[in-house]
PDB file of N, CA and C in Angstrom:
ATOM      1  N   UNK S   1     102.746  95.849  93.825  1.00  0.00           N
ATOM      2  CA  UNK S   1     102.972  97.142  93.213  1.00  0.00           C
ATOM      3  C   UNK S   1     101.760  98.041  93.461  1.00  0.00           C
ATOM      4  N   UNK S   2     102.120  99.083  93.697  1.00  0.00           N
ATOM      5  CA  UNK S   2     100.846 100.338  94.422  1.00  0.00           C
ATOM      6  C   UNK S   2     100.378 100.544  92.532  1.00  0.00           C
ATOM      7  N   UNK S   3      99.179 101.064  93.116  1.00  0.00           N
ATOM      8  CA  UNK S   3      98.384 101.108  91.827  1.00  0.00           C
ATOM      9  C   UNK S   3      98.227 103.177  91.386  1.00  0.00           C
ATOM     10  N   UNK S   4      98.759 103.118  90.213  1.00  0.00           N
ATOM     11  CA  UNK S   4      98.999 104.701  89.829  1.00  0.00           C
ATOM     12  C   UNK S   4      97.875 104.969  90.117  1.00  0.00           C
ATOM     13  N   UNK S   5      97.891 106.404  90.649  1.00  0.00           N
ATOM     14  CA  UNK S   5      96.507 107.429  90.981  1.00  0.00           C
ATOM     15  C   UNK S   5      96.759 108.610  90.221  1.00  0.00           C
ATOM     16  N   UNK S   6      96.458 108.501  89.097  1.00  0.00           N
ATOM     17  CA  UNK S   6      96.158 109.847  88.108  1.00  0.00           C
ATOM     18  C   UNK S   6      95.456 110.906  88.666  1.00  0.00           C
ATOM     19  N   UNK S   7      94.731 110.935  89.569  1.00  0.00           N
ATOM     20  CA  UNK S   7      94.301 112.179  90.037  1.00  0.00           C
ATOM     21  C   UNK S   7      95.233 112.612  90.935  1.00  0.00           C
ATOM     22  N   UNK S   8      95.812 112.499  91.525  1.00  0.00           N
ATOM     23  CA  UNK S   8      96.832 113.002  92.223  1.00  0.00           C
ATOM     24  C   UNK S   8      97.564 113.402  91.869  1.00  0.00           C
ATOM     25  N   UNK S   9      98.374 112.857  90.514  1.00  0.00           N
ATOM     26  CA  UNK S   9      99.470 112.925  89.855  1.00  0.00           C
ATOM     27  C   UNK S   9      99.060 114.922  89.122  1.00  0.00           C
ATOM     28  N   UNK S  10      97.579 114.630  88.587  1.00  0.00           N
ATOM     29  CA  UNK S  10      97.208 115.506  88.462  1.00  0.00           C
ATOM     30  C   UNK S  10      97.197 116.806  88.972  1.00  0.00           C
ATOM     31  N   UNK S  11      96.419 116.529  90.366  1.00  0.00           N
ATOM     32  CA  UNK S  11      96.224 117.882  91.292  1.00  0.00           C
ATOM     33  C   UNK S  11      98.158 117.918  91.407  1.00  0.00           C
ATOM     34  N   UNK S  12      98.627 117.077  91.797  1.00  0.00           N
ATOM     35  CA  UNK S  12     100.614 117.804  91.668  1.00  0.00           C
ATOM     36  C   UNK S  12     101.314 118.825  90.761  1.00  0.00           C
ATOM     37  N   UNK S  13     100.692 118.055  89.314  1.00  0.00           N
ATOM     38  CA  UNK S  13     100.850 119.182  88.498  1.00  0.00           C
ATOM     39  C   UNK S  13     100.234 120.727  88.522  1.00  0.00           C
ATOM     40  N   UNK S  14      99.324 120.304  88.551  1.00  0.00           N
ATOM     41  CA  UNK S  14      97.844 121.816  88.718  1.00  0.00           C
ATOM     42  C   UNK S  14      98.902 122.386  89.643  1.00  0.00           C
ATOM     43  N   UNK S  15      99.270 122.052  91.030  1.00  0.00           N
ATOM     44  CA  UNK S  15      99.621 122.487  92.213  1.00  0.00           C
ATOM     45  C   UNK S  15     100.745 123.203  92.213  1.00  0.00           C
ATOM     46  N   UNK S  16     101.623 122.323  91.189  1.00  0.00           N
ATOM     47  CA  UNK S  16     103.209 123.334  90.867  1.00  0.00           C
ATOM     48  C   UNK S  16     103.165 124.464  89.736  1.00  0.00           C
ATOM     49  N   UNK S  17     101.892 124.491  89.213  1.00  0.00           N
ATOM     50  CA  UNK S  17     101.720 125.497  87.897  1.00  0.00           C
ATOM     51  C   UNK S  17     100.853 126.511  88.168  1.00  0.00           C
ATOM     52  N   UNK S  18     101.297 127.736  89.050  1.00  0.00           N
ATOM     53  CA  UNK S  18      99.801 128.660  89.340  1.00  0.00           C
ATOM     54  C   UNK S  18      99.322 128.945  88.840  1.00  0.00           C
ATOM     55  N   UNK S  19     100.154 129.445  86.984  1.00  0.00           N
ATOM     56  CA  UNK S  19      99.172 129.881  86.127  1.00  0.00           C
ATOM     57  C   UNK S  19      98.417 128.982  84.727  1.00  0.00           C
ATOM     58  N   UNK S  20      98.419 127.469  85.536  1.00  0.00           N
ATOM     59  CA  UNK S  20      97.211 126.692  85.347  1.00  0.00           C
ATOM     60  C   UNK S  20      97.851 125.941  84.251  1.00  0.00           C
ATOM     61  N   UNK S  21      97.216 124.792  83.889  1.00  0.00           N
ATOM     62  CA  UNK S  21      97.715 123.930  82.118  1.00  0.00           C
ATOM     63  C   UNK S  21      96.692 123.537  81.598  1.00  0.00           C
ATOM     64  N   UNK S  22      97.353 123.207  80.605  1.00  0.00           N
ATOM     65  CA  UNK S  22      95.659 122.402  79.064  1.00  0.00           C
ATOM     66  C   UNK S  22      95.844 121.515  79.503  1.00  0.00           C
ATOM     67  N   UNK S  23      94.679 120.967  79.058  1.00  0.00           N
ATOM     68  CA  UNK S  23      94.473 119.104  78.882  1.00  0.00           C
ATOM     69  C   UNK S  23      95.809 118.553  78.074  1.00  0.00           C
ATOM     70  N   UNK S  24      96.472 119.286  77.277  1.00  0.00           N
ATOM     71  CA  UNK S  24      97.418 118.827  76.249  1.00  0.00           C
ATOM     72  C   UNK S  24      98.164 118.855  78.033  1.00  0.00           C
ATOM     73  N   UNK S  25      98.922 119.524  78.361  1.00  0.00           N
ATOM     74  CA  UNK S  25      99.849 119.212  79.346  1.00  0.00           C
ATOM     75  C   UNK S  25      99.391 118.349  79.824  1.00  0.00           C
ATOM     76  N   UNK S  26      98.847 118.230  81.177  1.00  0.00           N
ATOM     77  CA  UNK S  26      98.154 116.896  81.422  1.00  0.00           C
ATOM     78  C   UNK S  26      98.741 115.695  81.097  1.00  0.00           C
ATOM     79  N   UNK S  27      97.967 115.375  79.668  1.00  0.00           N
ATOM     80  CA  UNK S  27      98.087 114.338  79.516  1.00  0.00           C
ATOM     81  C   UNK S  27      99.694 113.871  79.040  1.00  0.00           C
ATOM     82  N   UNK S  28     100.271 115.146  78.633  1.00  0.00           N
ATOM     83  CA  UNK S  28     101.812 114.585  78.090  1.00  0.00           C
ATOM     84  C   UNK S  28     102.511 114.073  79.464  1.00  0.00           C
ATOM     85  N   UNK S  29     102.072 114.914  80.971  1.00  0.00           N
ATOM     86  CA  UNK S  29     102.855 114.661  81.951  1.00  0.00           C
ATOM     87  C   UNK S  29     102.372 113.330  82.372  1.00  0.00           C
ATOM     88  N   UNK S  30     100.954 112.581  81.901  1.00  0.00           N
ATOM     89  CA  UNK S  30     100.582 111.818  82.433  1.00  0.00           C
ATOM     90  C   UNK S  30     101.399 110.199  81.895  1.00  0.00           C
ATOM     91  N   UNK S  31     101.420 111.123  80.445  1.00  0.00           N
ATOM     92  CA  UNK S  31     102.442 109.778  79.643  1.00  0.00           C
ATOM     93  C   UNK S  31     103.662 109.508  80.061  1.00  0.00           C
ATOM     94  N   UNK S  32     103.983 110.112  80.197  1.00  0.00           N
ATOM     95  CA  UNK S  32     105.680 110.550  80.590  1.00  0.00           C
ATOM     96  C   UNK S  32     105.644 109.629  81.943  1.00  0.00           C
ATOM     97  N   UNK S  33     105.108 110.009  83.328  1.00  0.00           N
ATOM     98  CA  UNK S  33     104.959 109.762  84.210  1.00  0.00           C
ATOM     99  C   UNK S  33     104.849 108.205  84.308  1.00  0.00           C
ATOM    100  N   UNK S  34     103.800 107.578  83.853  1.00  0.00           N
ATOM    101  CA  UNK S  34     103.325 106.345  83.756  1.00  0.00           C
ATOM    102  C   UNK S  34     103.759 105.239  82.823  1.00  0.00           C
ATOM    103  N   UNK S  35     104.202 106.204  81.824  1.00  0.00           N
ATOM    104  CA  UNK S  35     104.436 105.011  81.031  1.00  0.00           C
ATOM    105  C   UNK S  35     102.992 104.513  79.409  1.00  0.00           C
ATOM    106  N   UNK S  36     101.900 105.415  80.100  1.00  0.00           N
ATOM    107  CA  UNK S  36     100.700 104.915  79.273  1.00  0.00           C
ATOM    108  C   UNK S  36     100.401 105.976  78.582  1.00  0.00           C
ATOM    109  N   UNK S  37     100.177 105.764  77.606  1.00  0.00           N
ATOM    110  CA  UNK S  37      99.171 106.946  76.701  1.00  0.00           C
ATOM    111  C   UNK S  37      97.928 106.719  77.032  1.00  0.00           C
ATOM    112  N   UNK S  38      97.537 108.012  77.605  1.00  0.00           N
ATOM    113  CA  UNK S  38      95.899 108.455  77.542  1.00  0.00           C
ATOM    114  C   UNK S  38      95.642 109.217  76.768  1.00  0.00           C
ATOM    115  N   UNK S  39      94.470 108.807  76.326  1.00  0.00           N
ATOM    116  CA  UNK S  39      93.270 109.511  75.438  1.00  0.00           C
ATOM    117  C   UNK S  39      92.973 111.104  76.214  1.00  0.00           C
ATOM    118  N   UNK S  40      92.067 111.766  75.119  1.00  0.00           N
ATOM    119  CA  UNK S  40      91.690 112.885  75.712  1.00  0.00           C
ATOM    120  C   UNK S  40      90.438 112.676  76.489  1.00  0.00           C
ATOM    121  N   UNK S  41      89.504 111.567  76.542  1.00  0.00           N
ATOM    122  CA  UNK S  41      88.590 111.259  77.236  1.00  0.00           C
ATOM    123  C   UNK S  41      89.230 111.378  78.502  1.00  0.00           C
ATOM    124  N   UNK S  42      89.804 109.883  78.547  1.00  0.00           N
ATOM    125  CA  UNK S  42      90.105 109.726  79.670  1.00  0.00           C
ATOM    126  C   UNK S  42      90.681 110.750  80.355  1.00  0.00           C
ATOM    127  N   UNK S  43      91.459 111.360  80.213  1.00  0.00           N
ATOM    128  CA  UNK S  43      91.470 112.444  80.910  1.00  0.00           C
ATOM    129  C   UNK S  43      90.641 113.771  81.279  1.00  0.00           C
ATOM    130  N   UNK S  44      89.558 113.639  79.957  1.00  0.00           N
ATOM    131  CA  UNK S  44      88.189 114.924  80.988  1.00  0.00           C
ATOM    132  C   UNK S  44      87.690 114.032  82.348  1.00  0.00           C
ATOM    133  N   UNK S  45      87.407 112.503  82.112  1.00  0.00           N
ATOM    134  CA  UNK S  45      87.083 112.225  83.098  1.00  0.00           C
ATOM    135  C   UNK S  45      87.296 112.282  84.311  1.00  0.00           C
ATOM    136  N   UNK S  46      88.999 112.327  84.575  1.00  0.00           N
ATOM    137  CA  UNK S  46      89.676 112.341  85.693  1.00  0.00           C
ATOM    138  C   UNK S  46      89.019 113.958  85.791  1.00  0.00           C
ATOM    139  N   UNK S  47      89.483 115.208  85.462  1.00  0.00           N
ATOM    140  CA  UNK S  47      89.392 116.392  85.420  1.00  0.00           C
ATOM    141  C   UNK S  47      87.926 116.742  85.914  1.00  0.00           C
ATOM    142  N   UNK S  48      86.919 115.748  85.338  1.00  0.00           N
ATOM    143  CA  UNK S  48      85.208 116.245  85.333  1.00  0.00           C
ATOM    144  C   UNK S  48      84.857 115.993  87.151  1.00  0.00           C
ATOM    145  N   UNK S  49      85.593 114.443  87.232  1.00  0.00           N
ATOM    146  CA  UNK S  49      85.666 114.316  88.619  1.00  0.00           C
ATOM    147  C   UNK S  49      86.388 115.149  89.502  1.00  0.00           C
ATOM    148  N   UNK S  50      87.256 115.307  89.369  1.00  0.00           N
ATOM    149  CA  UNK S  50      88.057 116.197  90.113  1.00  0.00           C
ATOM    150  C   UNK S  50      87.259 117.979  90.440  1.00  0.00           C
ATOM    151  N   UNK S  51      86.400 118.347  89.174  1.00  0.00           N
ATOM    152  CA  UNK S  51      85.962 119.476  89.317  1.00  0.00           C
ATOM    153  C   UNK S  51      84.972 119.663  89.984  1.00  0.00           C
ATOM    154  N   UNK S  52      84.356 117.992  90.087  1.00  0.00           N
ATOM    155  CA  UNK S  52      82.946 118.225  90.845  1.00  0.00           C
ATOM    156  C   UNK S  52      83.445 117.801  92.221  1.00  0.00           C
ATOM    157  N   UNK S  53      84.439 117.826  92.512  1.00  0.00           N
ATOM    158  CA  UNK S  53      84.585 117.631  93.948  1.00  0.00           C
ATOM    159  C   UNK S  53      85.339 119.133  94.529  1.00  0.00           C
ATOM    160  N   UNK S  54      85.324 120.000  93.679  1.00  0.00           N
ATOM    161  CA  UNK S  54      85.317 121.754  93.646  1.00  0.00           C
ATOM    162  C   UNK S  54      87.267 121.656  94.287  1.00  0.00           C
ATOM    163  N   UNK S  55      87.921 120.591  94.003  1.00  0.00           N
ATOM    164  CA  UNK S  55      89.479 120.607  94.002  1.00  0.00           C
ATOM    165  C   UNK S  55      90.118 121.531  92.985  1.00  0.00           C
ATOM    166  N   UNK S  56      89.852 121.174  91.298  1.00  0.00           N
ATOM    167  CA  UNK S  56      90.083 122.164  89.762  1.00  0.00           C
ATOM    168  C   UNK S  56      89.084 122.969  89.754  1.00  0.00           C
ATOM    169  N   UNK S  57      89.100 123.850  88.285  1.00  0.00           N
ATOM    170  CA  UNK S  57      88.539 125.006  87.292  1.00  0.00           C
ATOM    171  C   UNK S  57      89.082 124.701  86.605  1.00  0.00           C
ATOM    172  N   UNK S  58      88.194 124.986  85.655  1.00  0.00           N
ATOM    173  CA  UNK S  58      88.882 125.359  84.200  1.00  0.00           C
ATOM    174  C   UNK S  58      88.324 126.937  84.067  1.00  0.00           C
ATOM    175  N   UNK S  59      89.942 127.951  83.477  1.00  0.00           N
ATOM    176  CA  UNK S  59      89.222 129.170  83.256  1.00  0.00           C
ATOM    177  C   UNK S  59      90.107 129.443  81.774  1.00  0.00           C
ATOM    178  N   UNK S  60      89.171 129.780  81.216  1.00  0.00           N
ATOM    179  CA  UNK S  60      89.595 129.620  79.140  1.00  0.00           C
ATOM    180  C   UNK S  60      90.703 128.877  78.823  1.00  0.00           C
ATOM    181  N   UNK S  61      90.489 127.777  79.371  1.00  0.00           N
ATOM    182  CA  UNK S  61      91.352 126.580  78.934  1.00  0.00           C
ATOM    183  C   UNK S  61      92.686 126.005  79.746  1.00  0.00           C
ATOM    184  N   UNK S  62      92.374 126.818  80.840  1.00  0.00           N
ATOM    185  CA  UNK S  62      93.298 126.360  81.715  1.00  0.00           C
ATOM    186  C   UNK S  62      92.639 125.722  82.612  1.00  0.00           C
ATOM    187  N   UNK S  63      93.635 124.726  83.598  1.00  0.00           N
ATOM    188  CA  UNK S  63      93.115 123.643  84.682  1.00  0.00           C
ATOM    189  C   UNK S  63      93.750 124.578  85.786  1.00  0.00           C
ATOM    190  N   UNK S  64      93.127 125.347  86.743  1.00  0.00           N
ATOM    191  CA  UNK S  64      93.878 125.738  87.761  1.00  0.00           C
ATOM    192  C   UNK S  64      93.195 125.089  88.997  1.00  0.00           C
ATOM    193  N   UNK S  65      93.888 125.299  90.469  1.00  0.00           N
ATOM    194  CA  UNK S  65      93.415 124.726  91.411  1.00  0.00           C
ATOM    195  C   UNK S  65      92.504 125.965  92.008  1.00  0.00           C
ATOM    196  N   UNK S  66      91.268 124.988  92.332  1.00  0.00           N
ATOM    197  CA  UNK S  66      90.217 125.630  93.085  1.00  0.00           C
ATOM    198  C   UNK S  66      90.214 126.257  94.428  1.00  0.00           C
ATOM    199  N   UNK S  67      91.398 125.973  95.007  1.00  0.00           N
ATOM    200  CA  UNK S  67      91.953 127.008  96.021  1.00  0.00           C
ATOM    201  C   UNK S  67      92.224 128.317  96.320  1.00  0.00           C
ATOM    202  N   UNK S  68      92.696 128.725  94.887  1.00  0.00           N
ATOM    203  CA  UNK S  68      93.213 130.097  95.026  1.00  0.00           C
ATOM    204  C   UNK S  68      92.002 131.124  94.677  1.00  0.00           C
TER     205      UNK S  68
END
């Protein structure tokens, strides 16, 4: 069995939402998706990584992609 990649799952979401989501989205799509409840940690982490690799932003509380 392939092993879930939450960051991806992530940047998908970010990617279909131009005008960006909370951490609350996120993580509901992440539950939904997987099967697991995550914490709100765990998910800045994915996000903190993801931002320092200049992929996300956060702009007043939204996750948008660092592309546009």
């Amino acid at each position: 069995m392939e092993k879930f990649d939450e960051k991806k799952a992530i940047l998908k979401l970010i990617l279909s939402n131009k005008k960006g989501v909370t951490k609350e989205n996120i993580i509901e799509y992440l539950d939904y998706i997987n099967k697991v409840r995550y914490s709100d940690n765990e998910v800045e982490v994915f996000l903190t990584d993801l931002n320092g690799q200049n992929k996300v932003k956060n702009i007043e509380g939204f996750w948008v992609s660092s592309k546009e």
